[in-house]
Coordinates of C-alpha atoms in Angstrom, one line a residue:
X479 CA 10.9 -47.4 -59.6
X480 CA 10.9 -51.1 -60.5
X481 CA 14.4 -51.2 -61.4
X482 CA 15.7 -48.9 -58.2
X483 CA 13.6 -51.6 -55.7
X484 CA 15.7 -54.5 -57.1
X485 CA 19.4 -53.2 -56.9
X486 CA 21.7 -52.7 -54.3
X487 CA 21.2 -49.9 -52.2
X488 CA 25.0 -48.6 -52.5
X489 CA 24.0 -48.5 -56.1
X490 CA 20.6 -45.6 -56.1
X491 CA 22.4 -43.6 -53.4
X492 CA 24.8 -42.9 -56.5
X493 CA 22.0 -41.4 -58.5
X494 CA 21.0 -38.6 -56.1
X495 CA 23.8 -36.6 -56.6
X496 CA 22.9 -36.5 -60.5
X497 CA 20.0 -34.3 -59.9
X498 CA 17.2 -33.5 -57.9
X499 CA 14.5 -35.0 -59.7
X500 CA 17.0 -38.1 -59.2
X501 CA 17.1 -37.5 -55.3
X502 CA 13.5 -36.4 -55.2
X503 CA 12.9 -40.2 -56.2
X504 CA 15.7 -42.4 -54.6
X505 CA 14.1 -40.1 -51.2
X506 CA 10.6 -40.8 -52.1
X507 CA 8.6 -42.2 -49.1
X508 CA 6.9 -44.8 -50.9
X509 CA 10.1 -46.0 -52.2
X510 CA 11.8 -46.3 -49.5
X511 CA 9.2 -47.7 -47.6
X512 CA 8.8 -50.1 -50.3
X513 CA 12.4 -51.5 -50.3
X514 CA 12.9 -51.8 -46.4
X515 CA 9.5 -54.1 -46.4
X516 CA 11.1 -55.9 -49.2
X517 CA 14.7 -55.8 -48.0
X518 CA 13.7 -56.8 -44.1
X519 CA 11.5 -60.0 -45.3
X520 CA 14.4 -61.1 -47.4
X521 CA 15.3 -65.1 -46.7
X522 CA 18.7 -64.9 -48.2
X523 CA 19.6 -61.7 -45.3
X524 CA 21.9 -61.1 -48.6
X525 CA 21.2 -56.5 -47.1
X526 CA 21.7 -57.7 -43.5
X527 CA 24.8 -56.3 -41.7
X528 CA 26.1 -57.1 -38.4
X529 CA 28.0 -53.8 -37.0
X530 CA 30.5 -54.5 -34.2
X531 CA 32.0 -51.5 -31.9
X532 CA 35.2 -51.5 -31.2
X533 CA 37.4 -50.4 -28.4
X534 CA 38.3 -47.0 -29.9
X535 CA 34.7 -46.4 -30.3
X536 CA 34.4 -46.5 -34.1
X537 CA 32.8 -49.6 -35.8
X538 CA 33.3 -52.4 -38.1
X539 CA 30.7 -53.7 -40.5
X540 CA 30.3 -57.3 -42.2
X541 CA 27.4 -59.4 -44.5
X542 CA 25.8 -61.3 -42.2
X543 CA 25.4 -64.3 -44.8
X544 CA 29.1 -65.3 -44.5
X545 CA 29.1 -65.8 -40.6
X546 CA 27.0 -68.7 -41.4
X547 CA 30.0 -70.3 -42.9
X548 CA 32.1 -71.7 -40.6
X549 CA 35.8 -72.2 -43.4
X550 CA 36.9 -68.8 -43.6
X551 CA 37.0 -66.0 -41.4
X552 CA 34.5 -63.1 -42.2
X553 CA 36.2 -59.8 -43.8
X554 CA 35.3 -56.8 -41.5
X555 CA 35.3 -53.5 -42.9
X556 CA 35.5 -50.2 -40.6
X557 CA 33.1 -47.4 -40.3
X558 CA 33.8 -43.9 -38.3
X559 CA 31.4 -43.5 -35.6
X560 CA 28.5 -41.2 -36.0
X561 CA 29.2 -39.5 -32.7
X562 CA 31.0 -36.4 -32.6
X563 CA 33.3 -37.6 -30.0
X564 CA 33.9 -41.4 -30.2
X565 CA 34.6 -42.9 -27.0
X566 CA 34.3 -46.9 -26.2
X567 CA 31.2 -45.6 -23.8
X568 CA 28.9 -45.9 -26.8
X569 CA 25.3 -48.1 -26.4
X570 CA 23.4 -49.5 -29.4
X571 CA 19.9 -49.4 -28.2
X572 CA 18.5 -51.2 -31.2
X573 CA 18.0 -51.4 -34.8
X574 CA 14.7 -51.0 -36.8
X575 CA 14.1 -50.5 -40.4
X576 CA 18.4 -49.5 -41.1
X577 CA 18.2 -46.6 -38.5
X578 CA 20.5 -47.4 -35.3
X579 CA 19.6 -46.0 -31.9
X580 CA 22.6 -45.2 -30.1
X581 CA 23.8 -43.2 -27.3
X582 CA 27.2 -42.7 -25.2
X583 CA 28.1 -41.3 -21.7
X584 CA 29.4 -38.0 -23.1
X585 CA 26.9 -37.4 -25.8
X586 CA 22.7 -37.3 -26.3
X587 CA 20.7 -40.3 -28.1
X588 CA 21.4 -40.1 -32.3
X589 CA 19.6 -41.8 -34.8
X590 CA 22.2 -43.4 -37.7
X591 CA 22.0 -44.6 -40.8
X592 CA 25.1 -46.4 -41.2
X593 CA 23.8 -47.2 -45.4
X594 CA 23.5 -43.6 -46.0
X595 CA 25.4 -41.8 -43.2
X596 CA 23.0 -39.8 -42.1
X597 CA 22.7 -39.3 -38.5
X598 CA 20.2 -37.2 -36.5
X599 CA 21.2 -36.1 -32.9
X600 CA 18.0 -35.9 -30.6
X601 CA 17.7 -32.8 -28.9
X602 CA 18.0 -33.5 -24.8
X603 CA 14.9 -34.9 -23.0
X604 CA 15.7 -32.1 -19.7
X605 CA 15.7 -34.8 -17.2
X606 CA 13.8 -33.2 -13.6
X607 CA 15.1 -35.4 -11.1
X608 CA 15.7 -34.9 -7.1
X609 CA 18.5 -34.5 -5.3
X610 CA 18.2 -36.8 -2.6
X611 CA 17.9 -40.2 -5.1
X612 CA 19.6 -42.1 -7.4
X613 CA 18.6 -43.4 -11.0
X614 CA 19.6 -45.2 -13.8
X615 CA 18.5 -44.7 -17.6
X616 CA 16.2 -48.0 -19.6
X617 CA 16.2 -47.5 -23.2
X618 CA 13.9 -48.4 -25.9
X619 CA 13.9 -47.9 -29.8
X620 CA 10.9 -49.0 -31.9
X621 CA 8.6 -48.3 -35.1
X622 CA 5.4 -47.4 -35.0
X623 CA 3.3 -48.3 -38.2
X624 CA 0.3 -46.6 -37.6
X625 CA 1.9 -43.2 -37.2
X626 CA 4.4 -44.1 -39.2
X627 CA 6.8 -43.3 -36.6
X628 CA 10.4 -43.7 -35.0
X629 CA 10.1 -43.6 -31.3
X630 CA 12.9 -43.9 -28.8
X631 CA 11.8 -44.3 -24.8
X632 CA 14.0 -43.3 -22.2
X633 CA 12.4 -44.0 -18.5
X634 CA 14.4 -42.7 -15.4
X635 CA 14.3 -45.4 -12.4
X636 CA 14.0 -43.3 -9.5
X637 CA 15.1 -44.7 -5.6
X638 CA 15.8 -43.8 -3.0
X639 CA 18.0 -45.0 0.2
X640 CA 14.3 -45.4 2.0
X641 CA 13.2 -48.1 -0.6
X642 CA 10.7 -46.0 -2.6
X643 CA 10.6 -46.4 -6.4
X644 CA 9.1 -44.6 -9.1
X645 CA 9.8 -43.7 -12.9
X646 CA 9.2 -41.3 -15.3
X647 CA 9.2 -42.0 -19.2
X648 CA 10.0 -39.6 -21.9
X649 CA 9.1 -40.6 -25.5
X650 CA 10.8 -39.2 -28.2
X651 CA 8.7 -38.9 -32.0
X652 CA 10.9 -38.4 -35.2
X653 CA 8.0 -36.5 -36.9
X654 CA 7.6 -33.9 -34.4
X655 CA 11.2 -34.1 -33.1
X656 CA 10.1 -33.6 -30.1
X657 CA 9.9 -35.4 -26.4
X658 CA 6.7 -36.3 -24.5
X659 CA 5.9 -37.8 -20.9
X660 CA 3.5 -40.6 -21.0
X661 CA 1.7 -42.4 -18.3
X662 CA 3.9 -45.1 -16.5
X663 CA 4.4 -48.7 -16.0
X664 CA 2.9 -50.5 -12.7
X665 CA 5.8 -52.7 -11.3
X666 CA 9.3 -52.6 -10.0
X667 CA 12.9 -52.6 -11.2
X668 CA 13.5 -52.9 -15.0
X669 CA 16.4 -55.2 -15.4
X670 CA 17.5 -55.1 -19.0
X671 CA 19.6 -53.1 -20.8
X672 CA 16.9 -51.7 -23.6
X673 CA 14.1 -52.6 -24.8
X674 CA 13.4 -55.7 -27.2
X675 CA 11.0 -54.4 -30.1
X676 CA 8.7 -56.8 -31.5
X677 CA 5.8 -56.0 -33.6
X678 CA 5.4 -52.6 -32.7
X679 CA 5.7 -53.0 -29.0
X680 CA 8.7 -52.6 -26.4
X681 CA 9.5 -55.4 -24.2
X682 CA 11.2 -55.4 -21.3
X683 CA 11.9 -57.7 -17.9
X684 CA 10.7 -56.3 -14.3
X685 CA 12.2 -57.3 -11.0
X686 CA 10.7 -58.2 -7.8
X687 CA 13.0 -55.6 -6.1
X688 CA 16.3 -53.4 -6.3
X689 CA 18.5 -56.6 -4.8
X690 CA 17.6 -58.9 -7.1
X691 CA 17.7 -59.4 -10.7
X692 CA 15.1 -61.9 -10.8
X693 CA 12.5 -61.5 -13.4
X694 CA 9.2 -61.1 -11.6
X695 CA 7.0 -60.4 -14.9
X696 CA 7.7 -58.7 -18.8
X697 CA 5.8 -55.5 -19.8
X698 CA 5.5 -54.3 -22.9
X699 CA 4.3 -50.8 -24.2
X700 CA 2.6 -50.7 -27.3
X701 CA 4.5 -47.5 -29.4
X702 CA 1.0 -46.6 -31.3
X703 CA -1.6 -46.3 -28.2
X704 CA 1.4 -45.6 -25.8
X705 CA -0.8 -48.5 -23.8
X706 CA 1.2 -51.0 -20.7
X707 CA 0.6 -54.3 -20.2
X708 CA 2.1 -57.8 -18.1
X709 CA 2.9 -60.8 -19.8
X710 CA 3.1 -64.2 -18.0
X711 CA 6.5 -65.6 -17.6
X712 CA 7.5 -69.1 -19.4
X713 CA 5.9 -72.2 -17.2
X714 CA 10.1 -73.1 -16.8
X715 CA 10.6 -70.5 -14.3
X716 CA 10.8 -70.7 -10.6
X717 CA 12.0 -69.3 -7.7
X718 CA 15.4 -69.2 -7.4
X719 CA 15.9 -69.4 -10.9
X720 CA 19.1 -67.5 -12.8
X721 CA 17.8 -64.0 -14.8
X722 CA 16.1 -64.5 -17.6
X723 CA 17.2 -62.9 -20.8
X724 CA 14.4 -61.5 -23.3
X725 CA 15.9 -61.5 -27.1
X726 CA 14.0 -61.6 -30.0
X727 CA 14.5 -64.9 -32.4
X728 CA 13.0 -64.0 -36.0
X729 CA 10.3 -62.2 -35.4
X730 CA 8.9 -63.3 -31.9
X731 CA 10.1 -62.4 -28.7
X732 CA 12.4 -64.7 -26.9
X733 CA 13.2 -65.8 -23.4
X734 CA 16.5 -67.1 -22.4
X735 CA 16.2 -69.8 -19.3
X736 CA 19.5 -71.0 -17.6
X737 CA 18.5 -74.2 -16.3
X738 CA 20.3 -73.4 -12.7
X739 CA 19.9 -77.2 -11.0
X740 CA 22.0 -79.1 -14.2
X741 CA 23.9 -75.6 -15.2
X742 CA 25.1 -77.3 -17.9
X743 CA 22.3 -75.6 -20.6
X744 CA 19.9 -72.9 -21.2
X745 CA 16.2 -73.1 -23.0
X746 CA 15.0 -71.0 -25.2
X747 CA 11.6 -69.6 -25.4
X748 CA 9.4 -68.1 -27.9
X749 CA 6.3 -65.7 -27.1
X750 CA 3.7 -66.3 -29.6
X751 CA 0.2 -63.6 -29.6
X752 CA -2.9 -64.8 -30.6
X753 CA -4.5 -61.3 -30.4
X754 CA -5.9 -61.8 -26.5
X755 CA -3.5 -64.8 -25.0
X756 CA -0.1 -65.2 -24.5
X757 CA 2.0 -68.8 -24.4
X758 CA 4.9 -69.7 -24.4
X759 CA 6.7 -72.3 -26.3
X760 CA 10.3 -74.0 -25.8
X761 CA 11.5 -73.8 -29.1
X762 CA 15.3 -75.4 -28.3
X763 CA 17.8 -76.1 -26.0
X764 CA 21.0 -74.9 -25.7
X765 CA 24.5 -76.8 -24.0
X766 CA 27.3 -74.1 -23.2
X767 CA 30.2 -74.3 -24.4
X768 CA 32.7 -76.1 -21.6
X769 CA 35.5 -73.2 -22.6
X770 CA 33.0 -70.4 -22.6
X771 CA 32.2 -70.4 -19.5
X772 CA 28.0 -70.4 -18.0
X773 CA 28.4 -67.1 -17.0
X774 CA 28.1 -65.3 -20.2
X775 CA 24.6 -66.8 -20.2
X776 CA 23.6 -65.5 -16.6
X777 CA 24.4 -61.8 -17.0
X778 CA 21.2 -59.9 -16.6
X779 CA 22.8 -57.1 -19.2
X780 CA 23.6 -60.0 -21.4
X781 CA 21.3 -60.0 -24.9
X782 CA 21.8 -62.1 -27.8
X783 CA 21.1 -60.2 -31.3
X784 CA 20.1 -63.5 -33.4
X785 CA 19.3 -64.3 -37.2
X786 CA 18.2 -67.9 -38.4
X787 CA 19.4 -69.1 -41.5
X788 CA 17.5 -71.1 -44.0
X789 CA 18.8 -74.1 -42.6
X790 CA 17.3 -73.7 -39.6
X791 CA 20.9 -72.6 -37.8
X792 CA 20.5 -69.6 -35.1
X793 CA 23.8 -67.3 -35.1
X794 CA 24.4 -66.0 -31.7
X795 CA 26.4 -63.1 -31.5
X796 CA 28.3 -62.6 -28.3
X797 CA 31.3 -60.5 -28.8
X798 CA 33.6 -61.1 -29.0
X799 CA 32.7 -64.5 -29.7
X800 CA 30.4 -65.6 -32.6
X801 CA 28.2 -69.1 -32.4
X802 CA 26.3 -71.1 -34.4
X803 CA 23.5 -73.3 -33.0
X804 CA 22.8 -76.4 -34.7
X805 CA 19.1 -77.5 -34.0
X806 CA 19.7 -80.7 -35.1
X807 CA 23.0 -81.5 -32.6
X808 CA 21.5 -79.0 -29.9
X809 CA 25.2 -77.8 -29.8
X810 CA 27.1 -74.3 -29.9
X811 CA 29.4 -74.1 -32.3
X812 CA 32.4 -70.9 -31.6
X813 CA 32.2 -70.2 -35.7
X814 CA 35.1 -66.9 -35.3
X815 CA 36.2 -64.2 -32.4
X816 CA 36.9 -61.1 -33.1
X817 CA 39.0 -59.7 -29.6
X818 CA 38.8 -55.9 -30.7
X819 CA 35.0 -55.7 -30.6
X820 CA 33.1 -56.2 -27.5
X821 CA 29.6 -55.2 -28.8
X822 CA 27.2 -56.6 -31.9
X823 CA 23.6 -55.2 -33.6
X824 CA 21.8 -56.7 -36.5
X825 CA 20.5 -54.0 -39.2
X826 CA 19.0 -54.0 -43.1
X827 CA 20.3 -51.7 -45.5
X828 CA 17.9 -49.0 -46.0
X829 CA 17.5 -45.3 -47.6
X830 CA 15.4 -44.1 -44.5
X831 CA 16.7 -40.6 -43.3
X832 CA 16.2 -39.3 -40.1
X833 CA 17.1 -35.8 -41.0
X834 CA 14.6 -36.1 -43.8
X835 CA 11.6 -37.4 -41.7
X836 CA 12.2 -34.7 -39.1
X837 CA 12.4 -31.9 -41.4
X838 CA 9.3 -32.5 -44.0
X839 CA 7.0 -32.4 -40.5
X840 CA 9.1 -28.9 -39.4
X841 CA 7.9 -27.6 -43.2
X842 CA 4.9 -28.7 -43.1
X843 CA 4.1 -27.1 -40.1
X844 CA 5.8 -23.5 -40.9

C-alpha cells in the first residue's frame, strides 16, 4: 500500500483491471482516503488540475503548476463531458476531494470523477413549488468528515410578485443516495452562484432584498449538524458599497471588496475561526487591470477559483483570462487567455468513486 500512496494516480488505476484482488485494493476506503489527504495537502499542487469548459460543452484539462509560469503557454488537453447531452449550459458547482459537482439546464446534478471517469447522476430532488411564484435554484457541494459524506444542497428561492420570500432546501447524501428537506435559513435573497465550502461548512452571501445585490450578511450551514448560522461582514463594507464576492483563498474563506469611491482596486479578505469568533483580516490588495475592465470584479455571479504558489503568488482564474497576483508589486499580471473556455474549477486527482460509495451503503442495507 506504501508503494500505490506514492505514485501517480493514472499509474494504480492500471492495476485494477489485472484482477480483483488488485481493484479490491486500488478501491480500498482507507487507501483512497489516504492519498486524497495526502494528495490535497501537497505544496508542490504537482495532482492539481484546473478543468476549463468550453463552448461545445466538453472540457479541457491542464497541471496547475505550469500556469504559475508566465514563458510559455500551458498545453490543454480535452476531456468529453460527463453529461449525456453536452450543451454549453453546464454549471460546475464545486470540487471537493477529485469529485466535481456539476449540473446543466437539460440534465439533473452528477457527481464526476474526471481522474477515473466515473460519474454518478443524482436521482431528481421532485421539486413542489406553486404556481403563482417564481424561483431560482442556489447550489452547494461539500464533504462531510464526520459522516464521511458527499453532500450537495439545492435551495429553491421562492417569491412572489407581492414581495413574499421563502425557501426550501433539499440535501442530497452519497451514502444513502437519497434527498432530504432540512430546516431553513433566516434571511433574504442568496446572491451567489453556489456555495463556497470551507471546512466542512457552505458559505454563501445574503441580500437585503430582491432589488439589490448588496450583501446584507454570510450564512453558512454546517454539512455534519445540518446547523445555520450569520457571520459578520468585513469592517470595509458600507452602504452603498459594490457586491461583495465570497471565494476561498487556501483554505479560508475569502471576501472580495471593490473599493467603489477610488474604483481603481479591490481588497481581499480572509475569514479566520477561532472556534466561537469570527474576524476578518485584509490579507492584500488588488489594482485591475486598466484593459480588463472593473467590471469583471463587480459581477455578483463573478467567483474567483484560486491556488497560492509557494512563492506567495495567488492565480486568479477568470476565463477566459488567467492572472497572477504578485504580493509583493500588489499587481495583476494577464499570465495566458484561452478565448474557447469561458468557465474554470480547481480539483486533486483522486480514486474516490461515487458509484462505489453509493452502492456499498445499497448492499449493506439489502
Amino acid at each position: 500500500m506504501e508503494i500505490l500512496l506514492k505514485v501517480p494516480p493514472k499509474s494504480p488505476l492500471k492495476f485494477m483491471c489485472i484482477s480483483k484482488p488488485w481493484l479490491r485494493l486500488v478501491s480500498s476506503h482507507k487507501l483512497v482516503k489516504t492519498r486524497v489527504k495526502l494528495t490535497a495537502n501537497e505544496k508542490e499542487c504537482s495532482h492539481h488540475r484546473v478543468i476549463f469548459q468550453d463552448s461545445t460543452g466538453n472540457f479541457k484539462v491542464s497541471r496547475l503548476p505550469p500556469l504559475f509560469h508566465t514563458k510559455k503557454r500551458t498545453e490543454l488537453f480535452d476531456m468529453d463531458s460527463p453529461m449525456e447531452t453536452p450543451t454549453a449550459h453546464t454549471w460546475i458547482v464545486g470540487s471537493v476531494n477529485g469529485l466535481i459537482c456539476m449540473y446543466s439546464n437539460i440534465e439533473e446534478l452528477v457527481l464526476w470523477n474526471p481522474t477515473i471517469q466515473k460519474c454518478k447522476k443524482l436521482p431528481t430532488f421532485g421539486a413542489k413549488l406553486r404556481r403563482d411564484c417564481s424561483y431560482y435554484l442556489k447550489y452547494g457541494f461539500g464533504y462531510d468528515e464526520l459522516h464521511d459524506d458527499y453532500k450537495v444542497v439545492v435551495i429553491q428561492c421562492i417569491y412572489d410578485d407581492g414581495g413574499s420570500y421563502d425557501s426550501v432546501v433539499n440535501i442530497y447524501g452519497l451514502r444513502t443516495d437519497s434527498w432530504r428537506t432540512i430546516h431553513k435559513f433566516h434571511g433574504n435573497l442568496l446572491i451567489n452562484s453556489s456555495g463556497k465550502f470551507v471546512d466542512g461548512k457552505l458559505y454563501w452571501a445574503l441580500s437585503a432584498d430582491v432589488d439589490t445585490f448588496n450583501m446584507c450578511n454570510i450564512i453558512s450551514l454546517d454539512l455534519a449538524d445540518e446547523s445555520w448560522k450569520s457571520l459578520p461582514l468585513p469592517t470595509s463594507y458600507g452602504e452603498g458599497s459594490y457586491p461583495l464576492t465570497l471565494g476561498v483563498v487556501g483554505n479560508d474563506l475569502s471576501v472580495l471588496c471593490p473599493n467603489c469611491y477610488e474604483g481603481t482596486n479591490s481588497d481581499v479578505w480572509i475569514m479566520k475561526h477561532s472556534g466561537v469568533t469570527v474576524s476578518w483580516t485584509k490579507n492584500f490588495t488588488i489594482n485591475h487591470p486598466k484593459d480588463l475592465g472593473e467590471f469583471i470584479f463587480f459581477s455578483y455571479i463573478f467567483s474567483i477559483p484560486s491556488c497560492q504558489s509557494n512563492k506567495g503568488e495567488i492565480l486568479l482564474l477568470l476565463p477566459p483570462i488567467i492572472m497572477i497576483y504578485d504580493g509583493s508589486t500588489t499587481q495583476l499580471e494577464v499570465v495566458d487567455q484561452y478565448k474557447e473556455c469561458f468557465a474554470a474549477e480547481i480539483y486533486v486527482e483522486s480514486f474516490v468513486d461515487p458509484l462505489l460509495i453509493a452502492h456499498n451503503h445499497l448492499a449493506d442495507n439489502l
